[in-house]
Amino acid sequence: MPLTEDALRRRLATQNWTAHNFELLPGLQTVPAVPLFSANLHVASIMRWLDLLYPQGLRGLRVADLGSLEGGFALAFAQRGAEVVALEVRPENIEKCLLIKEHFDLPNLTFVQADVKTFRPEKFGMFDVVLAMGILYHLDQPPIWLDLMSRATKGVLVVDTHFAPADDHALAFVEPRLRALGPVENLMYGSWPYQGRWFREYETEKERDKMPWASYSNPSSFWLTKGSLIASLATLCQFPIVMEEFDHYADQYDRFTLSYPRCMCIAIKPAGVAAARGVVG
């Protein structure tokens, strides 16, 4: 049963929403200054892919949303009938997520307060779809986490992330706040080589706690180059199909390639998708 307007206003008054704008009641929104999350282009793009891969719909599929922030992606998938488990480490964000779950009355939506670095199939189980929306570039050892995510993914992994320019000359074109990226470094995860740049996010935990979008358990994060990201998904993680998705920013391609380097990759295990569809291949 939806919360009353009085109950919603009391709880919203104690919260600082920064990103996901939901219309809880007519005229009552969580972040009125930004577009409604129901019109989110990333969600629409992912859903188009999943409609192709799972024409029977999402009902009954397990979806993990890693680094849920204020719950927008988790809510969108739960409203489509998926069984959603969403991880979010910050207590102030968990409070917002729980408000969303309660207000929209979705028993198929579970929020867990946990660092995404703890995500692994032994702890959370296997998922048909795993979402990593804006979280990979906040981690200090991204290949390890990609490996863990791939082990928990039966069908589709979606990774939306900033990437580090591989060419030093390209740094001159990025937006000023991103120019803090360090020099290109070549590192190893076991026998797997990967390349990227370090990005300093904060100096102290006190500073971190004032930055709701920053990394949580590492002051510096390592941004993979796009080449290392794609190679890691295809070779390290052994996804037979890896694609970059463009339609959600087709009109801003130059910006997302040069000044604000960011991409969304769709990695697919066809056998897992076919099994969820009841297809014997």
Short mmCIF file of C-alpha atoms in Angstrom, two decimals:
data_model
loop_
_atom_site.label_atom_id
_atom_site.label_comp_id
_atom_site.label_asym_id
_atom_site.label_seq_id
_atom_site.Cartn_x
_atom_site.Cartn_y
_atom_site.Cartn_z
CA MET A 1 0.00 0.00 0.00
CA PRO A 2 1.51 3.39 -0.97
CA LEU A 3 2.62 5.70 1.80
CA THR A 4 0.46 8.71 2.56
CA GLU A 5 1.52 12.16 1.43
CA ASP A 6 2.20 13.21 5.03
CA ALA A 7 4.38 10.14 5.65
CA LEU A 8 6.28 10.70 2.42
CA ARG A 9 6.92 14.37 3.13
CA ARG A 10 8.17 13.61 6.66
CA ARG A 11 10.66 11.06 5.40
CA LEU A 12 11.76 13.10 2.39
CA ALA A 13 12.47 16.03 4.70
CA THR A 14 15.18 13.97 6.41
CA GLN A 15 16.80 12.80 3.14
CA ASN A 16 19.06 14.45 0.58
CA TRP A 17 18.18 13.04 -2.84
CA THR A 18 20.81 13.76 -5.52
CA ALA A 19 20.11 11.70 -8.64
CA HIS A 20 17.00 9.56 -9.11
CA ASN A 21 13.82 11.56 -9.50
CA PHE A 22 10.66 9.56 -8.80
CA GLU A 23 7.13 10.91 -8.84
CA LEU A 24 5.81 9.40 -5.62
CA LEU A 25 2.44 11.12 -5.85
CA PRO A 26 1.10 13.69 -8.34
CA GLY A 27 3.22 16.79 -7.78
CA LEU A 28 5.52 15.11 -5.24
CA GLN A 29 8.96 14.22 -6.63
CA THR A 30 12.24 13.21 -5.02
CA VAL A 31 14.55 15.45 -7.12
CA PRO A 32 12.31 17.88 -9.05
CA ALA A 33 15.31 19.63 -10.63
CA VAL A 34 16.21 16.61 -12.81
CA PRO A 35 14.15 14.59 -15.34
CA LEU A 36 11.97 11.79 -14.03
CA PHE A 37 13.83 8.48 -13.81
CA SER A 38 10.94 6.81 -15.66
CA ALA A 39 12.33 8.52 -18.80
CA ASN A 40 15.92 7.36 -18.19
CA LEU A 41 17.56 6.61 -21.55
CA HIS A 42 19.86 3.94 -20.11
CA VAL A 43 16.88 1.99 -18.78
CA ALA A 44 15.04 2.27 -22.09
CA SER A 45 18.09 1.08 -24.02
CA ILE A 46 18.72 -1.91 -21.73
CA MET A 47 15.06 -2.89 -21.85
CA ARG A 48 15.12 -2.91 -25.65
CA TRP A 49 18.01 -5.37 -25.53
CA LEU A 50 16.31 -7.55 -22.97
CA ASP A 51 13.05 -7.55 -24.92
CA LEU A 52 15.02 -9.09 -27.79
CA LEU A 53 16.85 -11.60 -25.63
CA TYR A 54 13.93 -12.50 -23.34
CA PRO A 55 10.76 -12.10 -25.42
CA GLN A 56 8.82 -13.91 -22.71
CA GLY A 57 9.45 -10.91 -20.43
CA LEU A 58 11.45 -10.43 -17.26
CA ARG A 59 9.02 -11.96 -14.79
CA GLY A 60 10.81 -14.64 -12.81
CA LEU A 61 14.30 -13.65 -13.93
CA ARG A 62 16.85 -12.75 -11.24
CA VAL A 63 18.49 -9.35 -11.62
CA ALA A 64 21.34 -7.88 -9.57
CA ASP A 65 21.82 -4.10 -9.40
CA LEU A 66 25.28 -3.32 -8.03
CA GLY A 67 25.84 0.10 -6.52
CA SER A 68 22.14 0.95 -6.58
CA LEU A 69 22.58 4.56 -5.37
CA GLU A 70 18.95 5.71 -4.89
CA GLY A 71 17.30 2.64 -6.39
CA GLY A 72 16.24 3.77 -9.86
CA PHE A 73 17.46 0.83 -11.93
CA ALA A 74 16.38 -1.70 -9.31
CA LEU A 75 12.89 -0.19 -9.22
CA ALA A 76 12.58 -0.18 -13.02
CA PHE A 77 13.41 -3.89 -13.25
CA ALA A 78 11.22 -4.88 -10.31
CA GLN A 79 8.28 -3.06 -11.87
CA ARG A 80 8.79 -5.27 -14.93
CA GLY A 81 8.42 -8.37 -12.73
CA ALA A 82 12.04 -9.39 -12.22
CA GLU A 83 13.31 -10.66 -8.87
CA VAL A 84 15.77 -7.91 -8.03
CA VAL A 85 18.59 -7.90 -5.47
CA ALA A 86 20.25 -4.47 -5.19
CA LEU A 87 23.46 -3.73 -3.29
CA GLU A 88 24.19 -0.27 -1.91
CA VAL A 89 26.75 0.47 0.79
CA ARG A 90 25.86 3.99 1.96
CA PRO A 91 23.28 4.03 4.78
CA GLU A 92 21.76 7.32 3.61
CA ASN A 93 21.09 5.78 0.20
CA ILE A 94 19.67 2.59 1.68
CA GLU A 95 17.11 4.72 3.55
CA LYS A 96 15.98 6.20 0.23
CA CYS A 97 15.89 2.78 -1.43
CA LEU A 98 13.76 1.35 1.36
CA LEU A 99 11.32 4.24 1.02
CA ILE A 100 10.95 3.39 -2.68
CA LYS A 101 10.42 -0.31 -1.96
CA GLU A 102 7.82 0.43 0.70
CA HIS A 103 5.95 3.07 -1.28
CA PHE A 104 5.73 1.05 -4.50
CA ASP A 105 4.97 -2.16 -2.55
CA LEU A 106 7.30 -4.50 -4.44
CA PRO A 107 7.95 -7.80 -2.61
CA ASN A 108 10.20 -8.87 -5.52
CA LEU A 109 12.63 -6.02 -4.74
CA THR A 110 15.33 -6.53 -2.10
CA PHE A 111 17.90 -3.94 -1.06
CA VAL A 112 21.04 -5.09 0.77
CA GLN A 113 23.44 -2.72 2.51
CA ALA A 114 26.77 -4.09 1.32
CA ASP A 115 29.92 -3.07 -0.49
CA VAL A 116 29.79 -4.24 -4.10
CA LYS A 117 33.23 -5.74 -3.58
CA THR A 118 31.54 -8.46 -1.52
CA PHE A 119 29.42 -9.54 -4.49
CA ARG A 120 30.05 -13.14 -5.48
CA PRO A 121 27.83 -16.09 -6.45
CA GLU A 122 28.65 -18.04 -3.27
CA LYS A 123 27.06 -15.27 -1.22
CA PHE A 124 24.26 -13.90 -3.40
CA GLY A 125 23.57 -16.68 -5.89
CA MET A 126 23.35 -16.63 -9.69
CA PHE A 127 21.56 -14.00 -11.77
CA ASP A 128 20.12 -13.88 -15.26
CA VAL A 129 21.01 -10.20 -15.58
CA VAL A 130 23.64 -8.20 -13.69
CA LEU A 131 23.76 -4.39 -13.82
CA ALA A 132 26.90 -2.41 -13.06
CA MET A 133 25.73 1.11 -13.79
CA GLY A 134 28.31 3.74 -12.95
CA ILE A 135 30.25 1.69 -10.41
CA LEU A 136 33.23 0.04 -12.16
CA TYR A 137 35.26 3.26 -12.36
CA HIS A 138 34.91 3.71 -8.59
CA LEU A 139 36.89 0.52 -7.86
CA ASP A 140 40.62 0.08 -7.37
CA GLN A 141 40.88 -3.42 -8.89
CA PRO A 142 38.24 -3.55 -11.64
CA PRO A 143 39.30 -6.84 -13.31
CA ILE A 144 38.79 -8.74 -10.06
CA TRP A 145 35.27 -7.43 -9.78
CA LEU A 146 34.49 -8.05 -13.44
CA ASP A 147 35.63 -11.64 -12.92
CA LEU A 148 33.37 -12.03 -9.87
CA MET A 149 30.41 -10.51 -11.70
CA SER A 150 30.89 -12.77 -14.69
CA ARG A 151 30.84 -15.84 -12.44
CA ALA A 152 27.47 -14.72 -11.05
CA THR A 153 25.99 -13.92 -14.48
CA LYS A 154 24.01 -16.58 -16.30
CA GLY A 155 22.89 -14.44 -19.22
CA VAL A 156 23.59 -10.71 -19.54
CA LEU A 157 26.01 -8.32 -17.88
CA VAL A 158 25.56 -4.58 -18.45
CA VAL A 159 28.51 -2.33 -17.59
CA ASP A 160 28.13 1.43 -17.86
CA THR A 161 31.39 3.16 -16.94
CA HIS A 162 33.89 5.90 -17.54
CA PHE A 163 37.04 4.72 -19.28
CA ALA A 164 40.55 6.14 -19.31
CA PRO A 165 41.96 7.57 -22.55
CA ALA A 166 44.79 5.34 -23.72
CA ASP A 167 46.54 8.22 -25.49
CA ASP A 168 48.09 11.00 -23.41
CA HIS A 169 47.19 13.54 -26.08
CA ALA A 170 43.49 12.73 -25.53
CA LEU A 171 43.67 14.09 -21.97
CA ALA A 172 43.74 17.60 -23.40
CA PHE A 173 40.18 17.10 -24.64
CA VAL A 174 38.55 15.73 -21.47
CA GLU A 175 36.51 17.88 -19.11
CA PRO A 176 38.63 19.68 -16.48
CA ARG A 177 37.60 17.58 -13.49
CA LEU A 178 38.67 14.40 -15.29
CA ARG A 179 42.15 15.69 -16.04
CA ALA A 180 43.25 14.47 -12.61
CA LEU A 181 43.69 11.07 -14.22
CA GLY A 182 47.24 9.81 -13.76
CA PRO A 183 49.59 8.36 -16.38
CA VAL A 184 48.78 5.11 -18.14
CA GLU A 185 49.83 2.09 -16.07
CA ASN A 186 50.04 -1.58 -16.99
CA LEU A 187 48.98 -3.89 -14.15
CA MET A 188 48.30 -7.60 -13.68
CA TYR A 189 45.46 -9.62 -12.23
CA GLY A 190 47.10 -13.02 -11.91
CA SER A 191 48.29 -13.68 -15.46
CA TRP A 192 45.82 -11.17 -16.96
CA PRO A 193 47.38 -7.84 -18.06
CA TYR A 194 45.26 -4.71 -17.99
CA GLN A 195 45.79 -1.02 -18.59
CA GLY A 196 44.34 2.19 -17.24
CA ARG A 197 44.85 5.29 -15.13
CA TRP A 198 44.44 6.08 -11.44
CA PHE A 199 41.90 8.70 -10.36
CA ARG A 200 42.02 10.24 -6.87
CA GLU A 201 38.51 10.49 -5.44
CA TYR A 202 39.07 11.79 -1.88
CA GLU A 203 41.69 12.10 0.84
CA THR A 204 39.86 11.18 4.08
CA GLU A 205 36.75 9.26 5.12
CA LYS A 206 35.27 12.53 6.38
CA GLU A 207 35.62 13.97 2.90
CA ARG A 208 34.24 10.75 1.39
CA ASP A 209 31.11 10.92 3.50
CA LYS A 210 30.27 14.31 1.96
CA MET A 211 30.55 12.87 -1.56
CA PRO A 212 27.55 10.57 -2.13
CA TRP A 213 28.70 9.57 -5.61
CA ALA A 214 32.33 8.80 -4.73
CA SER A 215 33.95 5.42 -4.20
CA TYR A 216 33.46 3.98 -0.72
CA SER A 217 36.28 1.67 0.35
CA ASN A 218 39.15 2.97 -1.79
CA PRO A 219 40.28 6.63 -1.96
CA SER A 220 41.66 6.11 -5.48
CA SER A 221 39.99 4.23 -8.30
CA PHE A 222 41.49 2.68 -11.42
CA TRP A 223 39.85 3.52 -14.73
CA LEU A 224 40.37 0.87 -17.38
CA THR A 225 41.04 1.92 -20.95
CA LYS A 226 38.20 0.95 -23.27
CA GLY A 227 40.47 -1.65 -24.86
CA SER A 228 41.16 -3.27 -21.49
CA LEU A 229 37.47 -3.17 -20.54
CA ILE A 230 36.34 -4.93 -23.70
CA ALA A 231 39.22 -7.43 -23.61
CA SER A 232 38.49 -8.21 -19.96
CA LEU A 233 34.83 -8.94 -20.71
CA ALA A 234 35.56 -11.03 -23.78
CA THR A 235 38.70 -12.91 -22.70
CA LEU A 236 39.14 -12.79 -18.92
CA CYS A 237 35.40 -13.14 -18.23
CA GLN A 238 34.75 -15.33 -21.29
CA PHE A 239 31.57 -13.70 -22.54
CA PRO A 240 31.09 -15.03 -26.11
CA ILE A 241 29.35 -11.78 -27.17
CA VAL A 242 30.51 -8.30 -26.10
CA MET A 243 29.01 -5.19 -27.69
CA GLU A 244 29.11 -1.48 -27.06
CA GLU A 245 25.67 0.12 -26.97
CA PHE A 246 25.21 3.57 -28.52
CA ASP A 247 21.56 4.48 -28.93
CA HIS A 248 21.14 6.11 -25.49
CA TYR A 249 23.69 8.80 -26.40
CA ALA A 250 23.66 8.80 -30.19
CA ASP A 251 23.27 12.58 -30.27
CA GLN A 252 26.25 13.06 -27.90
CA TYR A 253 28.69 10.59 -29.41
CA ASP A 254 31.62 13.04 -29.61
CA ARG A 255 31.24 14.08 -25.98
CA PHE A 256 31.12 10.50 -24.68
CA THR A 257 34.11 9.58 -26.83
CA LEU A 258 36.38 12.56 -26.15
CA SER A 259 35.48 15.09 -23.46
CA TYR A 260 33.50 12.79 -21.15
CA PRO A 261 34.79 9.30 -21.99
CA ARG A 262 32.11 6.84 -21.04
CA CYS A 263 30.53 3.74 -22.57
CA MET A 264 27.96 1.04 -21.95
CA CYS A 265 28.88 -2.55 -22.79
CA ILE A 266 26.47 -5.46 -23.11
CA ALA A 267 28.11 -8.85 -22.48
CA ILE A 268 26.06 -11.94 -23.25
CA LYS A 269 26.27 -15.68 -22.54
CA PRO A 270 23.95 -17.12 -25.22
CA ALA A 271 23.60 -20.51 -23.50
CA GLY A 272 22.36 -18.87 -20.31
CA VAL A 273 19.90 -16.69 -22.20
CA ALA A 274 18.61 -19.72 -24.11
CA ALA A 275 18.16 -21.71 -20.89
CA ALA A 276 16.08 -18.90 -19.35
CA ARG A 277 13.91 -18.88 -22.47
CA GLY A 278 13.41 -22.63 -22.20
CA VAL A 279 15.33 -23.21 -25.44
CA VAL A 280 17.47 -26.31 -25.72
CA GLY A 281 20.53 -25.53 -27.82
#
